[in-house]
Amino acid sequence: MSNKIIVNADAVKGTINKNIYGHFAEHLGRCIYEGIWVGEDSPIPNTNGIRNDVLEALKNINIPVLRWPGGCFADEYHWKDGVGPREGRKRMVNTHWGGVVENNHFGTHEFMMLCEMLGAEPYINGNVGSGTVQEMSEWVEYLTFDGESPMANWRKENGREEPWKLKYFGVGNENWGCGGNMRPEYYSDLYRQFQTYVRNYGDNKIFKIAGGANIDDYNWTEVLMKNSAPFMDGLSLHYYTIPGDFWLGKGSATDFTDDEWNITMQRALHMEELVTKHGTIMDKYDPEKRIGMIVDEWGTWFDVEPGTNPGFLYQQNTIRDALVAGVTLNIFNNHSDRVQMANIAQTVNVLQAMVLTEGKEMILTPTYHVFDMYKVHQDASLLSVETSIEENDKNKLPDVHVSASKSNNGEVNITLCNVKMDANSTVSIDLRGYEQKLANVKGTILTSKEKNDRNTFENPEAVKPTEFNGVEVNGSTLTVTLPPMSVVLLTV
Ligand code: AHR
């Protein structure tokens, strides 16, 4: 066996920002409506209109931050349509996502309530593409102004006396595409203008996030950083793992070949290069790493489930998705000196979702279980890890993928992925600088027999974490055998 990992338990590299474990919920398909919001009169058990089963499931994975209302929807959203008595709210067409009627029943108050219920920081994305500076400015005033002002008074009339605390605000979304088809020079000027009026009221301090690049558009990052770095706290990046072609066919979520599995893993691992290269550009203008890289959209994107609305982006979720989540979160952990937040797309019923719903039923996806296992890394200390890992010649896939952290109570948590479909990976882990005897190593594994195994409404627990027994302890060395297609958490 030649895979070796050294985890330096006494060499802390920094803190893994818990916001790396963030989520994204857009007015898209059945994410908000049905997936989260069912309304107070629904027969589905709910609290103030939010369905209880989804709420409980999401609370369990400690969602630190939730991005809303889009995505592309954000640059078509006019927040004033979504406040005030619900029956009087304007109905609009969600032109981007399926052309369905949006009744605006889930608006600012409902979103802020959801975040309070989840214990998550709200991250609101404002409208640059089809909105105005005034509209954006007034939204922030409505949310956060304490005292007498037109917007604060309106908020009070609508039932909320106290201002909310709002930390994260995005100034536009994908402004190179659905958010206005702009060039970076133009957007960077617009960004400077719009953000000027995103005010800090009282002691509310807003972390301003500029719309960032698509995939490997390094020029976008270069221009934004050059022109606008002093005006931003974060710069976003979007990258989806798509085994096929975005326009010609992305590939099925459940019915895929071995080659498609391998391509999916290669493309998920591409995140490493993107984060490194965009990060290098950011370093040039921000060597202190003040500005956070905010990967506020990532995850798998497949063809929609047959028979579903193509504009709803509803896809199933298999053990393949779990591996994509596992390696991506390891990458973010390892780059947490620059990556301050990430938001997987999207929370419920859309793309790489945590949970899927059908009427009153709800199931947890394999991706959910990865977030549950990895939550130990939230706000933990990133440990220095040295690796000597074999790479498969044909597929260019590493034998093992890893990150490690130390929590406040001294526990060391190591997350390992074997992305190969057909072979075990064996690795020896030398835990250096860990003073206690390695008596207690607890392991949890998420794996499955078939590459497209998934949870369904008929069989909701087909893929779920179990105890992991593939670890042998010898002095300060752990010898670990990871089965194919597995995500493992070791807690020492
Ligand atoms: O997450 C789905 C869509 O993908 C978002 O609305 C958009 O920002 C991106 O292109």
Short mmCIF file of C-alpha atoms and ligand atoms in Angstrom, two decimals:
data_model
loop_
_atom_site.label_atom_id
_atom_site.label_comp_id
_atom_site.label_asym_id
_atom_site.label_seq_id
_atom_site.Cartn_x
_atom_site.Cartn_y
_atom_site.Cartn_z
CA MET A 1 0.00 0.00 0.00
CA SER A 2 1.49 3.32 -0.94
CA ASN A 3 -1.19 5.81 0.03
CA LYS A 4 0.04 7.79 2.99
CA ILE A 5 -1.46 10.67 4.87
CA ILE A 6 0.11 12.58 7.71
CA VAL A 7 -2.33 14.55 9.81
CA ASN A 8 -0.49 17.06 11.96
CA ALA A 9 -2.84 17.31 14.90
CA ASP A 10 -0.79 20.11 16.46
CA ALA A 11 -0.44 22.23 13.30
CA VAL A 12 -3.53 24.37 12.93
CA LYS A 13 -3.72 26.21 9.61
CA GLY A 14 -6.77 28.34 10.37
CA THR A 15 -10.48 28.06 11.00
CA ILE A 16 -12.93 26.35 8.67
CA ASN A 17 -15.65 28.95 8.33
CA LYS A 18 -18.91 27.22 9.14
CA ASN A 19 -20.48 29.14 6.26
CA ILE A 20 -18.76 26.73 3.87
CA TYR A 21 -21.66 24.48 4.87
CA GLY A 22 -24.20 27.03 3.60
CA HIS A 23 -27.22 26.47 1.39
CA PHE A 24 -29.15 28.18 -1.36
CA ALA A 25 -32.93 28.31 -1.84
CA GLU A 26 -34.36 29.98 -4.92
CA HIS A 27 -37.89 30.63 -6.13
CA LEU A 28 -37.41 27.82 -8.59
CA GLY A 29 -39.58 24.76 -9.18
CA ARG A 30 -40.65 23.18 -5.89
CA CYS A 31 -37.84 24.51 -3.71
CA ILE A 32 -39.60 27.35 -1.89
CA TYR A 33 -43.21 26.48 -2.67
CA GLU A 34 -44.08 22.92 -1.57
CA GLY A 35 -40.51 22.22 -0.47
CA ILE A 36 -40.32 24.80 2.30
CA TRP A 37 -43.43 26.96 2.25
CA VAL A 38 -46.82 25.23 2.31
CA GLY A 39 -48.82 28.02 3.93
CA GLU A 40 -50.53 28.09 7.27
CA ASP A 41 -53.70 26.40 6.00
CA SER A 42 -51.93 23.41 4.48
CA PRO A 43 -52.82 19.88 5.66
CA ILE A 44 -49.05 19.30 5.73
CA PRO A 45 -47.92 19.91 9.32
CA ASN A 46 -46.28 23.32 9.43
CA THR A 47 -45.20 26.14 11.69
CA ASN A 48 -46.38 29.51 10.42
CA GLY A 49 -46.50 28.07 6.91
CA ILE A 50 -43.05 26.37 6.94
CA ARG A 51 -43.33 22.59 6.71
CA ASN A 52 -42.17 20.91 9.91
CA ASP A 53 -40.50 17.83 8.43
CA VAL A 54 -38.19 19.85 6.19
CA LEU A 55 -37.49 22.33 8.97
CA GLU A 56 -36.46 19.58 11.39
CA ALA A 57 -34.28 17.85 8.81
CA LEU A 58 -32.51 21.09 7.93
CA LYS A 59 -32.03 22.05 11.58
CA ASN A 60 -30.23 18.78 12.14
CA ILE A 61 -27.47 19.64 9.66
CA ASN A 62 -26.84 23.02 11.29
CA ILE A 63 -27.37 25.21 8.26
CA PRO A 64 -25.19 28.22 9.04
CA VAL A 65 -26.31 30.53 6.23
CA LEU A 66 -29.07 30.49 3.64
CA ARG A 67 -28.98 32.38 0.34
CA TRP A 68 -32.23 33.66 -1.16
CA PRO A 69 -34.24 34.55 -3.37
CA GLY A 70 -31.99 33.52 -6.30
CA GLY A 71 -30.08 32.86 -8.53
CA CYS A 72 -31.43 34.17 -11.77
CA PHE A 73 -34.70 34.88 -9.96
CA ALA A 74 -32.95 37.50 -7.82
CA ASP A 75 -32.41 39.79 -10.79
CA GLU A 76 -36.12 39.64 -11.64
CA TYR A 77 -37.37 39.91 -8.09
CA HIS A 78 -38.96 43.07 -6.77
CA TRP A 79 -39.04 42.71 -3.03
CA LYS A 80 -41.88 45.17 -2.46
CA ASP A 81 -44.23 42.69 -4.21
CA GLY A 82 -43.51 40.22 -1.41
CA VAL A 83 -44.42 42.17 1.74
CA GLY A 84 -47.73 43.19 3.28
CA PRO A 85 -50.90 41.10 3.61
CA ARG A 86 -50.41 37.96 1.56
CA GLU A 87 -53.76 37.99 -0.19
CA GLY A 88 -52.96 41.44 -1.59
CA ARG A 89 -49.50 40.59 -2.93
CA LYS A 90 -48.84 41.01 -6.60
CA ARG A 91 -48.77 37.88 -8.73
CA MET A 92 -46.01 37.67 -11.30
CA VAL A 93 -44.69 35.21 -13.83
CA ASN A 94 -41.48 33.42 -12.96
CA THR A 95 -40.21 33.83 -16.49
CA HIS A 96 -36.88 32.22 -15.84
CA TRP A 97 -38.10 29.07 -14.15
CA GLY A 98 -40.97 27.34 -15.89
CA GLY A 99 -43.15 30.40 -16.56
CA VAL A 100 -45.30 29.61 -13.54
CA VAL A 101 -47.23 32.12 -11.45
CA GLU A 102 -45.33 33.39 -8.43
CA ASN A 103 -47.85 34.61 -5.87
CA ASN A 104 -45.21 36.24 -3.68
CA HIS A 105 -46.56 34.52 -0.57
CA PHE A 106 -43.02 33.75 0.51
CA GLY A 107 -41.33 37.13 0.83
CA THR A 108 -38.96 39.02 3.08
CA HIS A 109 -40.81 38.39 6.37
CA GLU A 110 -41.25 34.70 5.62
CA PHE A 111 -37.59 34.29 4.66
CA MET A 112 -36.31 36.06 7.75
CA MET A 113 -38.65 33.92 9.88
CA LEU A 114 -37.32 30.76 8.22
CA CYS A 115 -33.74 31.80 9.00
CA GLU A 116 -34.67 32.48 12.61
CA MET A 117 -36.28 29.04 12.86
CA LEU A 118 -33.21 27.40 11.34
CA GLY A 119 -30.74 29.44 13.35
CA ALA A 120 -29.12 30.40 10.03
CA GLU A 121 -27.72 33.74 8.90
CA PRO A 122 -29.76 35.18 6.05
CA TYR A 123 -27.89 35.96 2.84
CA ILE A 124 -30.07 38.10 0.60
CA ASN A 125 -29.23 38.58 -3.05
CA GLY A 126 -30.33 41.93 -4.46
CA ASN A 127 -31.48 42.83 -7.95
CA VAL A 128 -29.00 44.66 -10.18
CA GLY A 129 -30.12 43.24 -13.55
CA SER A 130 -33.66 44.65 -13.63
CA GLY A 131 -33.80 46.62 -10.39
CA THR A 132 -32.77 50.07 -9.32
CA VAL A 133 -30.30 51.46 -6.84
CA GLN A 134 -33.22 52.90 -4.90
CA GLU A 135 -35.04 49.56 -4.73
CA MET A 136 -31.95 47.82 -3.39
CA SER A 137 -31.22 50.59 -0.95
CA GLU A 138 -34.77 50.58 0.37
CA TRP A 139 -34.72 46.83 0.89
CA VAL A 140 -31.77 47.18 3.23
CA GLU A 141 -33.50 50.10 4.96
CA TYR A 142 -36.70 48.05 5.33
CA LEU A 143 -34.80 45.16 6.85
CA THR A 144 -32.35 46.91 9.13
CA PHE A 145 -33.29 50.51 9.91
CA ASP A 146 -34.11 51.12 13.56
CA GLY A 147 -36.14 54.30 14.04
CA GLU A 148 -38.38 56.39 11.92
CA SER A 149 -38.00 56.17 8.13
CA PRO A 150 -40.40 55.42 5.30
CA MET A 151 -39.24 51.83 4.93
CA ALA A 152 -38.89 51.14 8.66
CA ASN A 153 -42.39 52.49 9.18
CA TRP A 154 -43.73 50.25 6.45
CA ARG A 155 -42.00 47.24 8.03
CA LYS A 156 -43.68 48.05 11.32
CA GLU A 157 -47.07 48.38 9.61
CA ASN A 158 -46.42 44.92 8.19
CA GLY A 159 -46.02 43.50 11.66
CA ARG A 160 -42.31 43.63 12.41
CA GLU A 161 -41.40 46.26 14.97
CA GLU A 162 -37.71 45.50 15.48
CA PRO A 163 -35.29 45.63 12.59
CA TRP A 164 -33.66 42.38 11.64
CA LYS A 165 -29.95 41.78 11.65
CA LEU A 166 -28.76 41.19 8.13
CA LYS A 167 -25.16 40.30 7.56
CA TYR A 168 -24.77 39.00 4.02
CA PHE A 169 -25.98 40.89 0.97
CA GLY A 170 -25.22 40.03 -2.66
CA VAL A 171 -25.17 42.82 -5.23
CA GLY A 172 -26.58 40.99 -8.24
CA ASN A 173 -26.20 37.42 -9.45
CA GLU A 174 -24.44 36.03 -12.54
CA ASN A 175 -24.30 39.48 -14.05
CA TRP A 176 -22.30 38.01 -16.92
CA GLY A 177 -25.42 35.96 -17.81
CA CYS A 178 -29.00 35.91 -16.56
CA GLY A 179 -28.24 38.91 -14.35
CA GLY A 180 -27.81 41.30 -17.26
CA ASN A 181 -25.30 39.87 -19.77
CA MET A 182 -22.78 42.48 -18.69
CA ARG A 183 -19.08 42.75 -19.31
CA PRO A 184 -16.89 42.80 -16.20
CA GLU A 185 -15.81 46.42 -16.69
CA TYR A 186 -19.43 47.55 -16.77
CA TYR A 187 -20.57 45.37 -13.88
CA SER A 188 -17.63 46.38 -11.71
CA ASP A 189 -18.71 50.03 -12.06
CA LEU A 190 -22.36 49.15 -11.41
CA TYR A 191 -21.26 47.16 -8.39
CA ARG A 192 -19.45 50.20 -7.01
CA GLN A 193 -22.54 52.31 -7.54
CA PHE A 194 -25.15 49.90 -6.12
CA GLN A 195 -23.10 48.92 -3.08
CA THR A 196 -22.72 52.58 -2.09
CA TYR A 197 -26.38 52.61 -1.10
CA VAL A 198 -26.30 49.29 0.73
CA ARG A 199 -26.04 51.12 4.04
CA ASN A 200 -25.03 50.04 7.49
CA TYR A 201 -27.77 51.21 9.83
CA GLY A 202 -27.10 51.32 13.57
CA ASP A 203 -24.75 48.53 14.47
CA ASN A 204 -25.80 46.33 11.55
CA LYS A 205 -22.71 45.78 9.46
CA ILE A 206 -23.28 44.32 6.02
CA PHE A 207 -20.81 41.98 4.37
CA LYS A 208 -21.13 42.95 0.70
CA ILE A 209 -20.72 40.27 -1.91
CA ALA A 210 -19.98 41.15 -5.52
CA GLY A 211 -21.22 38.93 -8.33
CA GLY A 212 -18.31 36.78 -9.39
CA ALA A 213 -17.12 34.63 -12.22
CA ASN A 214 -18.59 31.70 -14.02
CA ILE A 215 -16.33 28.65 -13.78
CA ASP A 216 -12.92 29.60 -15.20
CA ASP A 217 -13.62 33.15 -16.32
CA TYR A 218 -10.45 34.41 -14.68
CA ASN A 219 -10.68 37.73 -16.49
CA TRP A 220 -13.93 38.46 -14.61
CA THR A 221 -12.17 37.96 -11.28
CA GLU A 222 -9.19 40.02 -12.43
CA VAL A 223 -11.34 42.99 -13.51
CA LEU A 224 -13.58 42.89 -10.44
CA MET A 225 -10.65 42.72 -8.09
CA LYS A 226 -8.75 45.43 -9.93
CA ASN A 227 -11.67 47.86 -10.10
CA SER A 228 -13.74 47.16 -7.03
CA ALA A 229 -11.81 45.23 -4.36
CA PRO A 230 -11.92 48.02 -1.74
CA PHE A 231 -15.72 48.09 -1.99
CA MET A 232 -16.37 44.40 -1.41
CA ASP A 233 -16.12 41.88 1.42
CA GLY A 234 -16.75 38.86 -0.75
CA LEU A 235 -16.59 37.86 -4.40
CA SER A 236 -18.67 34.97 -5.61
CA LEU A 237 -17.84 32.03 -7.86
CA HIS A 238 -20.27 29.62 -9.53
CA TYR A 239 -19.36 26.15 -10.67
CA TYR A 240 -21.64 23.18 -11.29
CA THR A 241 -20.54 19.58 -11.83
CA ILE A 242 -22.12 18.49 -15.11
CA PRO A 243 -21.00 15.19 -16.65
CA GLY A 244 -22.40 16.04 -20.11
CA ASP A 245 -22.91 19.29 -21.95
CA PHE A 246 -24.94 22.11 -20.42
CA TRP A 247 -26.96 22.73 -23.60
CA LEU A 248 -26.85 19.41 -25.43
CA GLY A 249 -27.62 17.10 -22.51
CA LYS A 250 -26.21 17.07 -19.02
CA GLY A 251 -26.75 13.36 -18.41
CA SER A 252 -29.20 11.47 -16.26
CA ALA A 253 -29.07 11.72 -12.47
CA THR A 254 -29.75 7.99 -12.08
CA ASP A 255 -29.10 6.19 -15.33
CA PHE A 256 -25.44 6.67 -16.16
CA THR A 257 -22.43 4.70 -17.35
CA ASP A 258 -19.18 3.97 -15.56
CA ASP A 259 -17.54 6.58 -17.77
CA GLU A 260 -20.07 9.16 -16.67
CA TRP A 261 -19.30 8.35 -13.07
CA ASN A 262 -15.60 8.94 -13.68
CA ILE A 263 -16.20 12.16 -15.61
CA THR A 264 -18.44 13.40 -12.82
CA MET A 265 -15.69 12.80 -10.28
CA GLN A 266 -13.05 14.47 -12.46
CA ARG A 267 -15.28 17.49 -12.90
CA ALA A 268 -16.09 17.71 -9.21
CA LEU A 269 -12.37 17.62 -8.44
CA HIS A 270 -11.87 20.49 -10.91
CA MET A 271 -13.10 22.75 -8.12
CA GLU A 272 -9.59 22.50 -6.65
CA GLU A 273 -8.08 24.19 -9.71
CA LEU A 274 -10.80 26.84 -9.87
CA VAL A 275 -10.47 27.81 -6.23
CA THR A 276 -6.67 27.88 -6.53
CA LYS A 277 -6.55 29.97 -9.70
CA HIS A 278 -9.28 32.46 -8.76
CA GLY A 279 -7.63 32.62 -5.34
CA THR A 280 -4.25 33.45 -6.89
CA ILE A 281 -5.81 36.41 -8.72
CA MET A 282 -7.50 37.54 -5.53
CA ASP A 283 -4.15 37.27 -3.70
CA LYS A 284 -2.64 39.75 -6.13
CA TYR A 285 -5.05 42.47 -5.05
CA ASP A 286 -5.82 41.25 -1.56
CA PRO A 287 -2.74 39.51 -0.12
CA GLU A 288 -4.18 39.71 3.40
CA LYS A 289 -7.12 37.60 2.24
CA ARG A 290 -9.66 40.05 3.62
CA ILE A 291 -12.08 39.36 0.80
CA GLY A 292 -13.83 36.04 0.99
CA MET A 293 -14.29 33.74 -1.96
CA ILE A 294 -18.00 32.95 -1.80
CA VAL A 295 -18.84 29.86 -3.84
CA ASP A 296 -22.52 30.61 -3.61
CA GLU A 297 -23.62 28.10 -6.22
CA TRP A 298 -22.14 24.65 -6.60
CA GLY A 299 -23.29 21.06 -6.92
CA THR A 300 -24.37 18.54 -9.53
CA TRP A 301 -26.60 19.52 -12.42
CA PHE A 302 -28.20 16.71 -14.41
CA ASP A 303 -31.14 16.43 -16.80
CA VAL A 304 -34.44 16.78 -14.99
CA GLU A 305 -36.29 13.64 -13.92
CA PRO A 306 -38.31 12.33 -16.89
CA GLY A 307 -41.82 13.77 -16.99
CA THR A 308 -41.05 16.76 -14.79
CA ASN A 309 -41.14 20.42 -15.84
CA PRO A 310 -37.77 21.19 -17.49
CA GLY A 311 -37.83 24.61 -15.81
CA PHE A 312 -38.07 23.08 -12.33
CA LEU A 313 -34.62 21.42 -12.27
CA TYR A 314 -35.85 18.48 -10.22
CA GLN A 315 -33.29 15.66 -10.10
CA GLN A 316 -32.74 12.55 -8.03
CA ASN A 317 -29.66 12.18 -5.89
CA THR A 318 -27.48 9.06 -5.69
CA ILE A 319 -24.33 7.91 -3.98
CA ARG A 320 -22.53 9.67 -6.88
CA ASP A 321 -23.88 12.99 -5.58
CA ALA A 322 -22.66 12.10 -2.11
CA LEU A 323 -19.12 11.64 -3.43
CA VAL A 324 -19.30 14.97 -5.27
CA ALA A 325 -20.35 16.64 -2.02
CA GLY A 326 -17.63 14.86 -0.04
CA VAL A 327 -14.73 15.90 -2.26
CA THR A 328 -16.05 19.43 -2.79
CA LEU A 329 -16.41 20.07 0.92
CA ASN A 330 -12.90 18.64 1.49
CA ILE A 331 -11.60 21.10 -1.11
CA PHE A 332 -13.36 24.03 0.55
CA ASN A 333 -12.06 23.00 3.97
CA ASN A 334 -8.52 22.80 2.62
CA HIS A 335 -8.88 26.27 1.05
CA SER A 336 -10.64 27.87 3.98
CA ASP A 337 -8.00 30.60 4.15
CA ARG A 338 -9.81 32.09 1.14
CA VAL A 339 -13.16 30.30 0.87
CA GLN A 340 -15.32 31.96 3.48
CA MET A 341 -18.69 30.70 2.33
CA ALA A 342 -20.23 28.18 -0.05
CA ASN A 343 -23.88 27.48 -0.80
CA ILE A 344 -24.87 24.21 -2.40
CA ALA A 345 -27.66 24.45 -4.98
CA GLN A 346 -30.33 23.92 -3.84
CA THR A 347 -31.87 23.01 -0.50
CA VAL A 348 -35.10 21.19 -1.45
CA ASN A 349 -36.33 19.56 -4.70
CA VAL A 350 -33.92 21.44 -6.98
CA LEU A 351 -30.53 20.25 -8.34
CA GLN A 352 -28.33 18.65 -5.65
CA ALA A 353 -30.93 18.89 -2.91
CA MET A 354 -30.70 17.89 0.73
CA VAL A 355 -34.26 16.64 0.83
CA LEU A 356 -36.93 15.70 -1.69
CA THR A 357 -40.65 16.02 -1.09
CA GLU A 358 -43.74 14.53 -2.64
CA GLY A 359 -46.95 15.85 -1.11
CA LYS A 360 -46.64 15.26 2.61
CA GLU A 361 -43.73 12.83 2.24
CA MET A 362 -40.09 13.79 2.57
CA ILE A 363 -36.88 11.83 2.05
CA LEU A 364 -33.27 12.60 2.88
CA THR A 365 -30.79 12.35 0.03
CA PRO A 366 -27.28 10.85 0.17
CA THR A 367 -25.99 14.45 -0.07
CA TYR A 368 -27.90 15.29 3.10
CA HIS A 369 -26.03 12.54 4.92
CA VAL A 370 -22.68 13.94 3.81
CA PHE A 371 -23.61 17.36 5.21
CA ASP A 372 -24.66 15.64 8.41
CA MET A 373 -21.35 13.77 8.68
CA TYR A 374 -19.24 16.80 7.77
CA LYS A 375 -20.93 19.22 10.17
CA VAL A 376 -18.15 18.44 12.67
CA HIS A 377 -15.89 20.63 10.52
CA GLN A 378 -18.01 23.75 11.01
CA ASP A 379 -15.86 26.41 12.71
CA ALA A 380 -13.27 23.76 13.59
CA SER A 381 -9.52 24.27 13.21
CA LEU A 382 -8.18 23.13 9.86
CA LEU A 383 -5.26 20.77 10.35
CA SER A 384 -2.21 20.58 8.15
CA VAL A 385 -2.32 17.37 6.14
CA GLU A 386 0.48 15.96 4.01
CA THR A 387 -0.46 13.38 1.42
CA SER A 388 1.18 10.90 -0.87
CA ILE A 389 -1.75 9.46 -2.78
CA GLU A 390 -1.76 7.28 -5.88
CA GLU A 391 -3.64 8.43 -8.93
CA ASN A 392 -5.34 6.06 -11.31
CA ASP A 393 -3.59 6.38 -14.71
CA LYS A 394 -6.68 5.95 -16.80
CA ASN A 395 -9.22 8.07 -14.99
CA LYS A 396 -6.90 10.46 -13.21
CA LEU A 397 -8.84 9.91 -10.03
CA PRO A 398 -7.03 9.98 -6.69
CA ASP A 399 -7.20 6.88 -4.54
CA VAL A 400 -8.20 8.92 -1.51
CA HIS A 401 -9.39 12.48 -0.95
CA VAL A 402 -9.07 14.02 2.51
CA SER A 403 -9.45 16.95 4.87
CA ALA A 404 -9.03 17.08 8.63
CA SER A 405 -9.92 19.39 11.47
CA LYS A 406 -9.75 19.66 15.23
CA SER A 407 -12.81 20.71 17.17
CA ASN A 408 -12.86 22.79 20.36
CA ASN A 409 -13.09 19.71 22.53
CA GLY A 410 -9.86 18.32 21.02
CA GLU A 411 -11.50 15.74 18.76
CA VAL A 412 -9.77 15.22 15.43
CA ASN A 413 -12.15 14.62 12.54
CA ILE A 414 -10.86 13.22 9.27
CA THR A 415 -13.13 12.97 6.24
CA LEU A 416 -12.04 10.62 3.47
CA CYS A 417 -13.53 9.81 0.08
CA ASN A 418 -12.89 6.90 -2.24
CA VAL A 419 -14.26 8.17 -5.55
CA LYS A 420 -13.45 4.98 -7.45
CA MET A 421 -16.34 2.79 -8.51
CA ASP A 422 -14.64 -0.54 -8.53
CA ALA A 423 -11.79 -0.84 -6.02
CA ASN A 424 -11.00 -0.41 -2.37
CA SER A 425 -8.52 2.23 -1.32
CA THR A 426 -6.18 1.51 1.50
CA VAL A 427 -4.38 4.32 3.22
CA SER A 428 -2.17 4.66 6.23
CA ILE A 429 -2.79 7.76 8.31
CA ASP A 430 -0.09 8.89 10.65
CA LEU A 431 -1.60 11.10 13.33
CA ARG A 432 1.30 13.26 14.43
CA GLY A 433 1.20 15.60 17.38
CA TYR A 434 -1.76 13.90 19.00
CA GLU A 435 -0.82 13.35 22.57
CA GLN A 436 -3.39 10.90 23.77
CA LYS A 437 -3.39 7.20 23.00
CA LEU A 438 -5.43 6.37 19.90
CA ALA A 439 -7.79 4.08 21.74
CA ASN A 440 -11.05 5.49 20.55
CA VAL A 441 -11.46 5.83 16.82
CA LYS A 442 -15.06 6.15 15.80
CA GLY A 443 -15.95 5.67 12.18
CA THR A 444 -19.03 6.46 10.11
CA ILE A 445 -19.42 5.48 6.47
CA LEU A 446 -21.78 6.35 3.65
CA THR A 447 -21.55 3.90 0.78
CA SER A 448 -23.65 1.65 -1.40
CA LYS A 449 -23.37 -1.35 -3.70
CA GLU A 450 -24.55 0.16 -6.98
CA LYS A 451 -23.34 3.43 -8.46
CA ASN A 452 -26.85 4.79 -8.82
CA ASP A 453 -28.25 3.72 -5.46
CA ARG A 454 -30.54 6.35 -4.00
CA ASN A 455 -33.31 6.95 -1.55
CA THR A 456 -36.84 6.87 -2.90
CA PHE A 457 -40.24 7.43 -1.38
CA GLU A 458 -40.72 3.64 -1.47
CA ASN A 459 -37.31 2.91 0.02
CA PRO A 460 -36.22 6.04 1.89
CA GLU A 461 -33.29 4.47 3.73
CA ALA A 462 -31.49 2.66 0.94
CA VAL A 463 -28.45 4.92 1.34
CA LYS A 464 -27.66 6.03 4.86
CA PRO A 465 -24.63 6.26 7.13
CA THR A 466 -23.57 3.24 9.13
CA GLU A 467 -20.80 2.40 11.53
CA PHE A 468 -17.40 2.00 9.86
CA ASN A 469 -15.18 -0.84 10.94
CA GLY A 470 -12.44 -0.66 8.33
CA VAL A 471 -9.82 0.96 10.53
CA GLU A 472 -6.93 -0.67 12.38
CA VAL A 473 -5.01 1.23 15.01
CA ASN A 474 -1.32 0.65 15.53
CA GLY A 475 0.48 3.17 17.74
CA SER A 476 -0.18 6.53 16.13
CA THR A 477 -0.99 5.01 12.75
CA LEU A 478 -4.43 4.23 11.40
CA THR A 479 -4.72 1.81 8.52
CA VAL A 480 -7.96 2.45 6.74
CA THR A 481 -9.62 0.45 3.98
CA LEU A 482 -12.25 2.43 2.16
CA PRO A 483 -14.69 0.49 0.01
CA PRO A 484 -15.46 1.78 -3.49
CA MET A 485 -17.81 4.78 -3.67
CA SER A 486 -17.53 5.74 -0.03
CA VAL A 487 -17.39 8.76 2.21
CA VAL A 488 -15.94 8.10 5.67
CA LEU A 489 -15.69 10.20 8.81
CA LEU A 490 -13.13 9.18 11.41
CA THR A 491 -13.34 10.80 14.80
CA VAL A 492 -10.36 10.43 17.08
O1 AHR B 1 -29.25 27.21 -9.44
C1 AHR B 1 -29.88 27.35 -10.66
C2 AHR B 1 -29.38 28.56 -11.44
O2 AHR B 1 -28.06 28.36 -11.82
C3 AHR B 1 -29.35 29.88 -10.71
O3 AHR B 1 -30.57 30.52 -10.70
C4 AHR B 1 -28.36 30.65 -11.50
O4 AHR B 1 -27.71 31.64 -10.73
C5 AHR B 1 -27.44 29.60 -12.05
O5 AHR B 1 -27.21 29.74 -13.39
#
